[in-house]
Coordinates of N, CA and C in Angstrom, one line a residue:
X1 N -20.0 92.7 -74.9 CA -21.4 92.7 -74.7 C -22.1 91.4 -75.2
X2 N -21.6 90.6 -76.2 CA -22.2 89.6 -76.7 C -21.9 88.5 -75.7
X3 N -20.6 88.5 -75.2 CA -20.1 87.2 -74.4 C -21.3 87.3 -73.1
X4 N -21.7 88.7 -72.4 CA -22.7 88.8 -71.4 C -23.9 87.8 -71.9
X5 N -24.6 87.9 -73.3 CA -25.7 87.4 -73.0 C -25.6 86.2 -74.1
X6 N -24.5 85.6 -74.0 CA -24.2 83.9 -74.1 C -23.9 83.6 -72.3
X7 N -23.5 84.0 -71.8 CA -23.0 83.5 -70.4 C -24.1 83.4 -69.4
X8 N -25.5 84.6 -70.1 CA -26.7 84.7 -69.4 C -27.6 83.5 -70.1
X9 N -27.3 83.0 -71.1 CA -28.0 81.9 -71.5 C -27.5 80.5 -71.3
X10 N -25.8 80.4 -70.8 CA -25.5 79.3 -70.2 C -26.2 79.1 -68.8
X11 N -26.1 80.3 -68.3 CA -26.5 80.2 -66.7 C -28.1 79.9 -67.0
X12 N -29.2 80.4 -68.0 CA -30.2 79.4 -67.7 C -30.2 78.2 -68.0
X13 N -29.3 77.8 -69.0 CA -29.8 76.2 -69.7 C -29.1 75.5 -68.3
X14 N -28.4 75.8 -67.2 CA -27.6 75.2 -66.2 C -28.8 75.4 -65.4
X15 N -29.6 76.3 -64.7 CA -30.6 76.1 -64.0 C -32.2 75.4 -64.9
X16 N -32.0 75.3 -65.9 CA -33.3 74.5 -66.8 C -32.5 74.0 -68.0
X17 N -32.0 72.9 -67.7 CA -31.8 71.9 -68.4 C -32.4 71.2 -69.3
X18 N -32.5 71.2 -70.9 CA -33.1 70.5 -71.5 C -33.4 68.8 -71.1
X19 N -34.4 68.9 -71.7 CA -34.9 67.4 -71.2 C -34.0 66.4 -72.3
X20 N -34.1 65.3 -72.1 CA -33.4 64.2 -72.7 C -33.9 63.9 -74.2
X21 N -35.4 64.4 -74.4 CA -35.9 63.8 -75.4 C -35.5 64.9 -76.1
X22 N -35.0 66.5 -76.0 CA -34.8 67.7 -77.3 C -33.2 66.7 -77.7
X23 N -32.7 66.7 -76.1 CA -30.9 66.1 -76.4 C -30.9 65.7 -77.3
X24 N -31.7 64.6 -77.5 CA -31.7 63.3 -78.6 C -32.3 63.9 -80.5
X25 N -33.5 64.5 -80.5 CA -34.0 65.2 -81.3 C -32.5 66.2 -82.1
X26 N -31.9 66.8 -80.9 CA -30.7 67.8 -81.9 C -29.6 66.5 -82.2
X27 N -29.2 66.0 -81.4 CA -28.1 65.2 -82.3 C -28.7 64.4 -83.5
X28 N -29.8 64.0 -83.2 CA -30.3 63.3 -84.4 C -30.2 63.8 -85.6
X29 N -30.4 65.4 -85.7 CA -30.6 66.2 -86.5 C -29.4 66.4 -87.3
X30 N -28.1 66.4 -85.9 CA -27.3 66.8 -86.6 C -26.5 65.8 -87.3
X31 N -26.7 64.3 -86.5 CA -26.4 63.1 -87.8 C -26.3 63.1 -88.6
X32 N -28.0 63.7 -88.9 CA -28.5 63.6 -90.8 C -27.9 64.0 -91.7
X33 N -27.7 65.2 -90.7 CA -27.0 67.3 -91.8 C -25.4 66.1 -92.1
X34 N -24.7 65.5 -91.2 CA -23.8 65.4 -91.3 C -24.0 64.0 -92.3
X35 N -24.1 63.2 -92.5 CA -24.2 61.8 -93.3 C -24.8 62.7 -94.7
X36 N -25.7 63.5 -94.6 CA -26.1 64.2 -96.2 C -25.3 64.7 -96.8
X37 N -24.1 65.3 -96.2 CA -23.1 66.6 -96.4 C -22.3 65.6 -97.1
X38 N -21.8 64.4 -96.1 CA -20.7 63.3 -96.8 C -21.3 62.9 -97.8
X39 N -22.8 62.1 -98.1 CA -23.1 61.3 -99.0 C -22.6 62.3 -100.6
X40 N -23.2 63.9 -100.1 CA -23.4 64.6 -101.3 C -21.5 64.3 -102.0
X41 N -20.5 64.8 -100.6 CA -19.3 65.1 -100.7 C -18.4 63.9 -101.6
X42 N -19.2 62.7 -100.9 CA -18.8 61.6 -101.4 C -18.8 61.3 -103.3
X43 N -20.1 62.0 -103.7 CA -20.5 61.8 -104.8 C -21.9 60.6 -104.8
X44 N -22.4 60.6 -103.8 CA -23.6 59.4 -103.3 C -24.8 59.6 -104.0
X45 N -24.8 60.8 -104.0 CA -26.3 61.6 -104.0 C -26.6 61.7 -105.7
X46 N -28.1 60.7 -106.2 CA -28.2 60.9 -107.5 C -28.4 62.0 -108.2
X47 N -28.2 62.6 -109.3 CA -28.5 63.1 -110.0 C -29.4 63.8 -110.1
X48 N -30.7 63.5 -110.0 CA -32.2 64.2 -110.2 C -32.3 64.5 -108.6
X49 N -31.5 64.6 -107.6 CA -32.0 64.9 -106.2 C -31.0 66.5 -105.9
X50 N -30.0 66.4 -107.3 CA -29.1 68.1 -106.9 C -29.6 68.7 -107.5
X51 N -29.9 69.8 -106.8 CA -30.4 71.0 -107.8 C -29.3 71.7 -108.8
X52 N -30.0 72.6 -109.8 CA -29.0 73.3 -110.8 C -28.4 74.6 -109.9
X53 N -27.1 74.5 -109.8 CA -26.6 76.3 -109.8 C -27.3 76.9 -110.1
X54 N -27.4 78.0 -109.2 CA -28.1 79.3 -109.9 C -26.6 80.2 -110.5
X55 N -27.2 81.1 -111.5 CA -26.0 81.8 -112.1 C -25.6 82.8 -111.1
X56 N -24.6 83.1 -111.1 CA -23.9 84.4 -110.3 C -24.6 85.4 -110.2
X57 N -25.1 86.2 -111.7 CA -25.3 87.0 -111.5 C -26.7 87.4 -112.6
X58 N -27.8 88.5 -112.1 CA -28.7 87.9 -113.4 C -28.3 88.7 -114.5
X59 N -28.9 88.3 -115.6 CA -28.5 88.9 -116.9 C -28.9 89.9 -117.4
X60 N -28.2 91.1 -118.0 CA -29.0 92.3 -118.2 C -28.9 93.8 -116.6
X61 N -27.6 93.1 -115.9 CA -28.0 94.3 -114.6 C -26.7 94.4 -114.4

């Protein structure tokens, strides 16, 4: 049932094709996510810009 209405949403984006300027907007997007993910992974990312863990679980429940 799910593959129907991905195959119904290929068949529009193939008859209405995003324009060039969203194209550009989503890779850009996804550059960022990707270069942030590394800097963090890398260890790049200062200190005062990672937030604290939250605890697992709260206390008292």
């Amino acid at each position: 049932m799910n593959n129907m209405i991905w195959l119904m949403r290929a068949a529009r984006w193939v008859r209405n094709p995003p324009s060039a300027g969203r194209v550009k907007l989503v890779v850009a997007i996804v550059v960022v996510v990707i270069l942030l993910g590394t800097a963090d992974w890398m260890g790049w990312v200062p200190e005062w810009a990672q937030m604290d863990r939250a605890p697992r679980r709260i206390p008292g429940s």
